[in-house]
Short mmCIF file of C-alpha atoms in Angstrom, two decimals:
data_model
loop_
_atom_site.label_atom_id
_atom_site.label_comp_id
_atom_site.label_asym_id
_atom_site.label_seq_id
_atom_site.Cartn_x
_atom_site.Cartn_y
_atom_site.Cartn_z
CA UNK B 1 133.03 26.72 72.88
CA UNK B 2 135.94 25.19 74.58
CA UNK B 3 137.85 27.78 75.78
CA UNK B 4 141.77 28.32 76.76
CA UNK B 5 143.51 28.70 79.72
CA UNK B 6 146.51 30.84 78.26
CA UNK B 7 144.14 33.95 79.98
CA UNK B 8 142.94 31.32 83.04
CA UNK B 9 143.66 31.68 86.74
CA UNK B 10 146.53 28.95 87.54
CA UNK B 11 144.70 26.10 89.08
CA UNK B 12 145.25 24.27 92.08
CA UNK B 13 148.38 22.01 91.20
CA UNK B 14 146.60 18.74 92.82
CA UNK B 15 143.35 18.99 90.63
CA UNK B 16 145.90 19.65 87.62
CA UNK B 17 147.93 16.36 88.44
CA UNK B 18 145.36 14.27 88.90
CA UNK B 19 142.97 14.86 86.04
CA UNK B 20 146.50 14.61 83.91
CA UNK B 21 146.80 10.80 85.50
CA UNK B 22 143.43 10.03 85.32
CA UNK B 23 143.54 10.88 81.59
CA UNK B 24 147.25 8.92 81.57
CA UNK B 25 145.92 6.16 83.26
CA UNK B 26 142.66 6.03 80.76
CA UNK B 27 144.85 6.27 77.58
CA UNK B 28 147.11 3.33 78.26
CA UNK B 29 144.66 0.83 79.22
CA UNK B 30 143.00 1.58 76.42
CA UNK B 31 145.83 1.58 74.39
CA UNK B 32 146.36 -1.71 75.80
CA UNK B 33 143.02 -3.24 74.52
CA UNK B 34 143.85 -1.74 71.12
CA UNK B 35 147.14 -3.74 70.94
CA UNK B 36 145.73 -7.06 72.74
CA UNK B 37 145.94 -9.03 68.73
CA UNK B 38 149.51 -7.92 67.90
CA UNK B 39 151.38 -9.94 70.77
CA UNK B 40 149.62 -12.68 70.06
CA UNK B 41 150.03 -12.37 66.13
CA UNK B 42 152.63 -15.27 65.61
CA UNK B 43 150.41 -17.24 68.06
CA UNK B 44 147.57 -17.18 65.76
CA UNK B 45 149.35 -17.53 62.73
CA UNK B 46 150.68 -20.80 63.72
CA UNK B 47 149.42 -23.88 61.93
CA UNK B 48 147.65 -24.99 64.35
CA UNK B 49 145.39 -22.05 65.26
CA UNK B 50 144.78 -19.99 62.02
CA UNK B 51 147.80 -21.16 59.65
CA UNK B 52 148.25 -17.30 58.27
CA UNK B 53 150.92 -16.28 55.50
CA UNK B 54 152.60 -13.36 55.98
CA UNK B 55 150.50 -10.77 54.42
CA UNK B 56 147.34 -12.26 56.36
CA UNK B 57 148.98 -12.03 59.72
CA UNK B 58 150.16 -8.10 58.79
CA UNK B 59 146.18 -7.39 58.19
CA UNK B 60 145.23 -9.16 61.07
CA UNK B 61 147.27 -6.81 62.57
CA UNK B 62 146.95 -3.77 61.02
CA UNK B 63 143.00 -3.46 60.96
CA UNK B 64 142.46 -2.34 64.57
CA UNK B 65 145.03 0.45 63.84
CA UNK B 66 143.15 1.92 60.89
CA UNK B 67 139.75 2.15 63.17
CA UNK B 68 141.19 3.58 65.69
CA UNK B 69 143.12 6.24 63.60
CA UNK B 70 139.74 7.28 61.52
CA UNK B 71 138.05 7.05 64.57
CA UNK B 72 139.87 9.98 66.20
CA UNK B 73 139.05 12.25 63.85
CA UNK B 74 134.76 11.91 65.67
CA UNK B 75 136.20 11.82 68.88
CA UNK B 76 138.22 14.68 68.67
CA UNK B 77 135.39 16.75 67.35
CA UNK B 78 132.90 15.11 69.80
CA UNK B 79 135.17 16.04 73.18
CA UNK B 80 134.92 19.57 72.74
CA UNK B 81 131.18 19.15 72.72
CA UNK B 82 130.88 16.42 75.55
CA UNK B 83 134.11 16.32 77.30
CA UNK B 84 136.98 14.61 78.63
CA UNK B 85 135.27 13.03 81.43
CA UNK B 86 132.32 11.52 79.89
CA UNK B 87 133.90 10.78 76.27
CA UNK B 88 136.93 8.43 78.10
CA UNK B 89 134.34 7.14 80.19
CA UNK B 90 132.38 6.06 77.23
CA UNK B 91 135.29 4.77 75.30
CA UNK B 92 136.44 2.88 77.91
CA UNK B 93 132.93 1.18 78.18
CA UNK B 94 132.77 0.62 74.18
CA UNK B 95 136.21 -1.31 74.51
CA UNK B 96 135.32 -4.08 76.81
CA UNK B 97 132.87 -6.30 74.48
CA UNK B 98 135.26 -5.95 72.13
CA UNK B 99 137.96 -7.49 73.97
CA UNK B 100 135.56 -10.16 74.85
CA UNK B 101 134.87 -10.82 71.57
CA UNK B 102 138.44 -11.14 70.48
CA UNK B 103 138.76 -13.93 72.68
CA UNK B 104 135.78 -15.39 71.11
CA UNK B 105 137.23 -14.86 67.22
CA UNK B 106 140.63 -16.90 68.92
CA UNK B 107 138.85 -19.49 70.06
CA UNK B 108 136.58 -20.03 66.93
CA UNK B 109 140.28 -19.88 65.01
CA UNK B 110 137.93 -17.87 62.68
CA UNK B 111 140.55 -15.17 60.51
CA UNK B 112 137.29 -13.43 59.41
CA UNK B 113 135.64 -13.14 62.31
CA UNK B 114 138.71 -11.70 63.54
CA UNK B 115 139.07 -9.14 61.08
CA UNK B 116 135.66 -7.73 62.09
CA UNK B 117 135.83 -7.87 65.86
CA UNK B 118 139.46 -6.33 65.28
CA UNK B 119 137.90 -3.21 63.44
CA UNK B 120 135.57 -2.58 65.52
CA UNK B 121 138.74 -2.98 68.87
CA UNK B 122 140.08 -0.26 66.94
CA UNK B 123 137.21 2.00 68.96
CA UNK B 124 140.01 1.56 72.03
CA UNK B 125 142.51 3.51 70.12
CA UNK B 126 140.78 6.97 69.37
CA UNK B 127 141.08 7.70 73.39
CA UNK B 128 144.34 9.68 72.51
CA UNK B 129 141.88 12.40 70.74
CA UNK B 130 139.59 12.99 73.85
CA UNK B 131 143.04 13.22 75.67
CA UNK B 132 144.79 16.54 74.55
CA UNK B 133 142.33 18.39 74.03
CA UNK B 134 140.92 17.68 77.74
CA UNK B 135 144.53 18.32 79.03
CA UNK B 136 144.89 20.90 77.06
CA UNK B 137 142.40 23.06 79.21
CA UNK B 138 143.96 22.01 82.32
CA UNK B 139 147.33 23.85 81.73
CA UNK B 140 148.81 27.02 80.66
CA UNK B 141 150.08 27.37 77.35
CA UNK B 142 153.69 27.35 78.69
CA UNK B 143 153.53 24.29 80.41
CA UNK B 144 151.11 22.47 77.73
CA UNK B 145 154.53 20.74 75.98
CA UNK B 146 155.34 18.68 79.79
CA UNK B 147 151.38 18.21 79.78
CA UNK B 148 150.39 16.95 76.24
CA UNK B 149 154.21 14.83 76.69
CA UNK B 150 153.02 13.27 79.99
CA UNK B 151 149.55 12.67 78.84
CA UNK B 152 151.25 10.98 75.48
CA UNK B 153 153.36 8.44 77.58
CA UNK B 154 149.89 6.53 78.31
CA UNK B 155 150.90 5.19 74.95
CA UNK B 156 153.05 2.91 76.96
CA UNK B 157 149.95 0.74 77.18
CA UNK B 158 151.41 -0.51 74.22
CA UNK B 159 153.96 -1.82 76.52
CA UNK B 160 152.17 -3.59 78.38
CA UNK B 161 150.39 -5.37 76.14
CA UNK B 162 153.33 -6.66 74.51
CA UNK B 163 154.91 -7.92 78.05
CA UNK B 164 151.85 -9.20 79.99
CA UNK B 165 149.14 -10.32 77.34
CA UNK B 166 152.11 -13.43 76.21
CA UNK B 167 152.57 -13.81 80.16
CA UNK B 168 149.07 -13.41 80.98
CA UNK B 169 148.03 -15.76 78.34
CA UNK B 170 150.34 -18.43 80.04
CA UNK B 171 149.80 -17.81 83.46
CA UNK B 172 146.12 -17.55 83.20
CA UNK B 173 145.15 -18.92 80.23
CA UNK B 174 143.72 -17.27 76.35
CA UNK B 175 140.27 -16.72 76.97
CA UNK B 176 140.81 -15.40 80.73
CA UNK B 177 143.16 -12.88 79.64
CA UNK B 178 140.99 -10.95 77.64
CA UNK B 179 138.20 -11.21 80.39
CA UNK B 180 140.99 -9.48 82.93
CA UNK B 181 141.52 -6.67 80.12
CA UNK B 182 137.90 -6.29 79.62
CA UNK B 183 137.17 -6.00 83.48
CA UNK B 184 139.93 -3.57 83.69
CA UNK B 185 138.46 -1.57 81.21
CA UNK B 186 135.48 -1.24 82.92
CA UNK B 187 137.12 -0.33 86.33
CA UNK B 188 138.64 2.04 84.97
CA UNK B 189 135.69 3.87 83.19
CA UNK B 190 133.66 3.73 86.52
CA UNK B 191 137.27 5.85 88.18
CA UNK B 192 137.18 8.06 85.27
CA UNK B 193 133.54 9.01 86.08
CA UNK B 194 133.99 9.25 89.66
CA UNK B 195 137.28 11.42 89.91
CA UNK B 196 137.75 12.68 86.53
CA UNK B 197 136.66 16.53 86.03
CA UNK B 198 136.55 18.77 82.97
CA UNK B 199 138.65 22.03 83.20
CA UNK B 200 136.30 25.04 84.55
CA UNK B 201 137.21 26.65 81.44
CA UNK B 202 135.62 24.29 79.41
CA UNK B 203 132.67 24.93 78.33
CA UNK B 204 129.91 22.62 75.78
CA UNK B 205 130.69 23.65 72.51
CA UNK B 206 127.54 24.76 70.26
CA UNK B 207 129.35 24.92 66.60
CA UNK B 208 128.43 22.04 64.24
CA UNK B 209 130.99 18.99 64.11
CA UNK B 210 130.90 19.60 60.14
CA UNK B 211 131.86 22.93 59.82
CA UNK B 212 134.28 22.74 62.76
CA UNK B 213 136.24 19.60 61.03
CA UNK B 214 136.33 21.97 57.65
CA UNK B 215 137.64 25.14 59.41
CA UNK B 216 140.34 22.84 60.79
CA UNK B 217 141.49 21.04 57.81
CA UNK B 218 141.72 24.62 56.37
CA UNK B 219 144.26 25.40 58.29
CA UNK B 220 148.48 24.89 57.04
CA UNK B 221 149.20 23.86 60.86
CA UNK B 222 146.64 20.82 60.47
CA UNK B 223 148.40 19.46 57.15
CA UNK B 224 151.79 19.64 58.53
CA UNK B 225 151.56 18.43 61.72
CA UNK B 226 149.80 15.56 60.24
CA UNK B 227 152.65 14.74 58.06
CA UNK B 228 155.35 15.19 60.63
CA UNK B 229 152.54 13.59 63.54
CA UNK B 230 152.05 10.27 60.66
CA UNK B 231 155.94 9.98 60.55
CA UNK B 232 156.64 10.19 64.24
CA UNK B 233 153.73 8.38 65.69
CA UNK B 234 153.07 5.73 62.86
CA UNK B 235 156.57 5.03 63.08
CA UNK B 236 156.08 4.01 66.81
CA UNK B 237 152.39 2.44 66.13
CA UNK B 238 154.32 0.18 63.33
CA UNK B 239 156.99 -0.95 65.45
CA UNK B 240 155.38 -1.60 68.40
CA UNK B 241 152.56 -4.06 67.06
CA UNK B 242 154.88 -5.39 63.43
CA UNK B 243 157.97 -6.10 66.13
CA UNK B 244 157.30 -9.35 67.42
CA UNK B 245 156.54 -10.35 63.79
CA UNK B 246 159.44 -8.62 62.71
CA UNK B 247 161.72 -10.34 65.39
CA UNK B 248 160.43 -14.05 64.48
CA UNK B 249 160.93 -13.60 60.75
CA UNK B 250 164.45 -11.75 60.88
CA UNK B 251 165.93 -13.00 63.85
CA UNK B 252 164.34 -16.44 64.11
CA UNK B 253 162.67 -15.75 67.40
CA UNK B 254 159.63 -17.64 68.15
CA UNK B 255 159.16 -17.42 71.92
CA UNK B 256 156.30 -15.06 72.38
CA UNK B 257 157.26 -14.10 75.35
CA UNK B 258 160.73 -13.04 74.62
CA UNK B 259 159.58 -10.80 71.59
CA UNK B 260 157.31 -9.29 73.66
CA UNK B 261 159.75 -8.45 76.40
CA UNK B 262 161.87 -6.88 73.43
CA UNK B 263 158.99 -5.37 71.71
CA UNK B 264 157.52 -3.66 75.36
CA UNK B 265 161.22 -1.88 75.73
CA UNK B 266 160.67 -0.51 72.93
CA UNK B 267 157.62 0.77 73.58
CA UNK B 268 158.59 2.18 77.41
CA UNK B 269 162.00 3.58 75.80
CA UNK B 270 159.22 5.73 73.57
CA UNK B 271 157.06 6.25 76.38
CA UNK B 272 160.35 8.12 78.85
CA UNK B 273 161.03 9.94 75.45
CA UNK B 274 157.88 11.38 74.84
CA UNK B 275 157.68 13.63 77.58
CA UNK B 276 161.13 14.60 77.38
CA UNK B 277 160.31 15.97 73.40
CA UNK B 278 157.74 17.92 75.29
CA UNK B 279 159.89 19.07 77.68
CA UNK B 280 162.77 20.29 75.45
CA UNK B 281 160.06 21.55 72.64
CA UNK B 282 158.97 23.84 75.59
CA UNK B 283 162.49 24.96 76.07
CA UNK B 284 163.88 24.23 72.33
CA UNK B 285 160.85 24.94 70.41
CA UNK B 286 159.20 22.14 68.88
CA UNK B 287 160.93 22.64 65.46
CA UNK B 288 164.25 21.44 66.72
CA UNK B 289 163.49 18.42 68.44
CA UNK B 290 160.90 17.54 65.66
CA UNK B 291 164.08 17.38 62.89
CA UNK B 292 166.04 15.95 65.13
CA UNK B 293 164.32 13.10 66.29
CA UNK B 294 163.11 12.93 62.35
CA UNK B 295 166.46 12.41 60.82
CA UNK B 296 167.78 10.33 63.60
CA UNK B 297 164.81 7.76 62.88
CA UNK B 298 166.67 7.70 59.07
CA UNK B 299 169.68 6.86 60.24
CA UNK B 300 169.03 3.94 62.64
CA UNK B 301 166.69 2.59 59.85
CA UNK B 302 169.63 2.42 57.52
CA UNK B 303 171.44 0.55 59.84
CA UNK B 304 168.40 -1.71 60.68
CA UNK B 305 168.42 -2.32 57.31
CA UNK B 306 172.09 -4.28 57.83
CA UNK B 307 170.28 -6.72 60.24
CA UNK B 308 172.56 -6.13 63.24
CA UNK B 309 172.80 -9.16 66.02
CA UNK B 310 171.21 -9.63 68.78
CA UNK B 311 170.50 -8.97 71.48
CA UNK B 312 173.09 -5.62 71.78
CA UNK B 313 173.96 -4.41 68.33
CA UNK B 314 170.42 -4.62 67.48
CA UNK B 315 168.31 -3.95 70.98
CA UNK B 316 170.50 -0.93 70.80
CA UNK B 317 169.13 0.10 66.98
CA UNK B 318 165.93 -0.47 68.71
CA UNK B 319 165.97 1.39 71.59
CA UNK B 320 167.17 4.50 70.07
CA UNK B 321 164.70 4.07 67.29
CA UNK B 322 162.35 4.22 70.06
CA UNK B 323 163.45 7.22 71.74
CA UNK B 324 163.94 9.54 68.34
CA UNK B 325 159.82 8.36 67.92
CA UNK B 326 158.77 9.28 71.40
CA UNK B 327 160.66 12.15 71.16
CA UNK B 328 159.51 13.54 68.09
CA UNK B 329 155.68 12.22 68.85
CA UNK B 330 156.03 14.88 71.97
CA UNK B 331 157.53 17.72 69.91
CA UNK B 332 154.65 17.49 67.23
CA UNK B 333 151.70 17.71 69.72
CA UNK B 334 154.22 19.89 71.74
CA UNK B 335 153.29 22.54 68.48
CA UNK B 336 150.14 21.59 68.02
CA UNK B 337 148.73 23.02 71.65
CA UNK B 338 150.63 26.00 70.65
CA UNK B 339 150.10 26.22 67.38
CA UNK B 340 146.25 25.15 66.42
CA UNK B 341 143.54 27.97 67.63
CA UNK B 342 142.42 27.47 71.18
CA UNK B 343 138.51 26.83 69.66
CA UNK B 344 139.64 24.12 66.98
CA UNK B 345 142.43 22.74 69.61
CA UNK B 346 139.98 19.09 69.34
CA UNK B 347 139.53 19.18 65.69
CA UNK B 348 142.89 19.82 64.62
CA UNK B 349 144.07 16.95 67.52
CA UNK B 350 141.52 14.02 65.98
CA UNK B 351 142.96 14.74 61.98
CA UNK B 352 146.66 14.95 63.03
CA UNK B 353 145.97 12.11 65.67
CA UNK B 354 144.20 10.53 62.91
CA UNK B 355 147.17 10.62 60.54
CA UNK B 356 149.46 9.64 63.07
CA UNK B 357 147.69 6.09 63.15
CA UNK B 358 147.31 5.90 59.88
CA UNK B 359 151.28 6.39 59.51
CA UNK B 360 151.33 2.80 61.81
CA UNK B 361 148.32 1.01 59.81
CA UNK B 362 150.10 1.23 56.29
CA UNK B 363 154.00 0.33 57.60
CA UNK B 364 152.83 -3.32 58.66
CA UNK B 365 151.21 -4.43 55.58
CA UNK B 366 154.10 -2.78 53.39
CA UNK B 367 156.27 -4.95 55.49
CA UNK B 368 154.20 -7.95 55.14
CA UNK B 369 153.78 -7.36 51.40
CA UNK B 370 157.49 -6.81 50.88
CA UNK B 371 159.36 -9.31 53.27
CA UNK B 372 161.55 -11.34 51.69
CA UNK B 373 160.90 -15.21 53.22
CA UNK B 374 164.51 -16.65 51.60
CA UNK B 375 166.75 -13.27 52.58
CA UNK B 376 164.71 -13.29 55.95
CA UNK B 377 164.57 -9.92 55.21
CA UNK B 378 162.35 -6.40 55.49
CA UNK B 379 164.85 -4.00 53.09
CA UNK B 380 162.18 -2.71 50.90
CA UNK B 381 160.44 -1.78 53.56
CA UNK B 382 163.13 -0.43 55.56
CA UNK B 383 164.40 1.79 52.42
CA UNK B 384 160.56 3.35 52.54
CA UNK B 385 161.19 4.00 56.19
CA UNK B 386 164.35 5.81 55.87
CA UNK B 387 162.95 8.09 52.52
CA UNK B 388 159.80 8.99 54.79
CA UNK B 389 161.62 9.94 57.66
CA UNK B 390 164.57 12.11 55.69
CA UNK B 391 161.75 13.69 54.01
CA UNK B 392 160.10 14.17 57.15
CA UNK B 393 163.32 15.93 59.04
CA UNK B 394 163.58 18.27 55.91
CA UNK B 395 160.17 19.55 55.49
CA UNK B 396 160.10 20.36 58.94
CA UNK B 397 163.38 22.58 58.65
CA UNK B 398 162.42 24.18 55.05
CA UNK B 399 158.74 23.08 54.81
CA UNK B 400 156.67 25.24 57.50
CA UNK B 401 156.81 29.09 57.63
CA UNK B 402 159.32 30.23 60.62
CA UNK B 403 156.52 32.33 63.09
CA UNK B 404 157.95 35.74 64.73
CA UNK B 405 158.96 34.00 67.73
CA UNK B 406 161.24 31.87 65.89
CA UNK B 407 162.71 34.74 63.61
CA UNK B 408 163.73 36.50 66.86
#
């Protein structure tokens, strides 16, 4: 049973820091192989690759999400049993003929064959449930909030896929870009092996992955911080692969590389954040920060909804979109590690991680479903965004019991 270490000696701060960027380092190149289709979406929808209406290019882009959210829920049951060390290794490994295969799919200008080699990409993006769990049993409960935040800013692999694979596909060419991805997957697993190291707490847990996943959707915490994890999370998982489509329908803007400059400032603007709701959860409490960054997300969707101009009016909408999403994506896990018993810590992490993707797989093809080609516009989907999220900020002030901490 994986075990806490709340009751642990404080370990050596060196082996701490770098099993925490080892782990970092793991999640965002993965992360980065998850999101390799969605910079390149506009590129294959153009008539002379795969000619794809709108609601074709939002599956296209969408599918690897919805693996990769379904997929954490195994992978945060397995890495309890296994490990951190050899469960990123193995994802890492998974990734790569996947990434080569995408390439392949391109090339072919096949839409089907995409859609398949996309689900099966979406392997990349259940890393984040071997993550927290791993981290979890490197740090104290008091400082698990900076840890789980740091650990979540790997997500900025997101932004790198969304500046270098447009760049990389110029500078190098399509089908050499995803070989450089896939070979950097594979460097990376052979690090992980070498220098990663499970917490000495940790020990192989023996309980059945069955049971374990029922005990843990049993419990209240699970079901909220799903909600709250599927409105913070998905919000950032939406934006971050739907914004370069979103910036060439509304805006116009049909240099790939320029939406993907835009789109990976998002994505590092949620990265900084993320820790930072981690940080002040561990100061603030999580519930705070969690409302907060909740209801600010409503607002600035309102006012996305009013298509403000670029590049200021609207980078700045953006941006602090961004940040309220990172944010609140820290404070949720922030409560998780304190909240979800130290044995079902990887259970409860692969169901709300698990929701939290599915909150970004559903956005896009609402989006795609609902744009409006004459009005060159997304307000239907918007309006969802901004209900979800107000619901979101008040269920987290009324909706979960205060504990005795917080009545003090």
């Amino acid at each position: 049973m994986t075990t806490s270490t709340a009751d642990a000696p404080v370990y050596s701060p060196a082996l701490q820091t770098r099993n925490l960027i080892l782990a970092t380092l793991a999640f965002a190149i993965t992360f980065w192989a998850w999101n390799l289709i969605a910079p390149l979406g506009v590129f294959y929808a153009s008539p002379g690759e795969m000619d794809l209406g709108s609601t074709q290019k939002s599956i296209l882009i969408a599918v690897p999400i919805l693996v990769g959210s379904l997929g954490r829920i195994i992978v945060g049951v397995l890495t309890p049993k296994y490990g951190g060390r050899v469960m990123f290794t193995l994802l890492l490994v998974l990734s790569a003929p996947f990434v080569i295969l995408v390439a392949v799919a391109g090339s072919l200008k096949s839409y089907p064959f995409m859609i398949v080699v996309g689900f099966f990409l979406g392997i990349a993006g259940t890393s984040f449930a071997a993550g927290i769990p791993f981290v979890n049993n490197w740090y104290e409960v008091h400082r698990r909030g900076f840890a789980t935040g740091v650990f979540g800013a790997g997500m900025g692999g997101t932004a790198l896929s969304a500046f270098f694979t447009p760049r990389f596909k110029e500078w190098f060419g399509y089908f050499p870009t995803h070989i450089i991805m896939a070979v950097a997957l594979l460097v990376v697993a052979v690090i992980c092996w070498l220098w990663m190291r499970d917490s000495p707490t940790w020990e192989p847990a023996t309980d059945k992955a069955v049971p374990k996943l029922v005990d843990a959707l049993k419990l209240p915490i699970t079901w909220q911080m799903s909600f709250l994890y599927a409105a913070a999370f998905g919000g950032f998982v939406a934006f971050s692969t739907y914004l370069p489509t979103y910036l060439n329908d509304v805006y116009e803007m049909t240099d790939l590389k320029s939406a993907g400059a835009r789109t990976a400032g998002f994505a590092i603007a949620a990265v900084v954040a993320r820790p930072i709701g981690g940080i002040l959860s561990d100061k603030f409490g999580p519930r705070l920060i969690t409302a907060i960054s909740c209801g600010g997300a409503a607002l600035l969707a309102v006012w996305m909804i009013f298509k403000p101009s670029l590049p200021w009016w609207a980078g700045a909408d953006f941006l602090l979109m961004a940040v309220m999403m990172g944010m609140g994506a820290g404070a949720v896990f922030a409560w998780v590690a304190i909240a979800s018993p130290a044995a079902r810590v990887g259970a409860v992490t692969g169901i709300v991680g698990a929701a939290g993707g599915l909150g970004g797989f559903f956005p896009p093809l609402v989006m795609g479903a609902t744009y409006d080609a004459e009005a060159h516009s997304y307000t239907i989907g918007l309006g969802l965004l901004v209900a979800f999220a107000a619901v979101a900020c008040l269920f987290t002030i009324f909706g979960i019991a205060r504990t005795e901490s917080e009545k003090k």
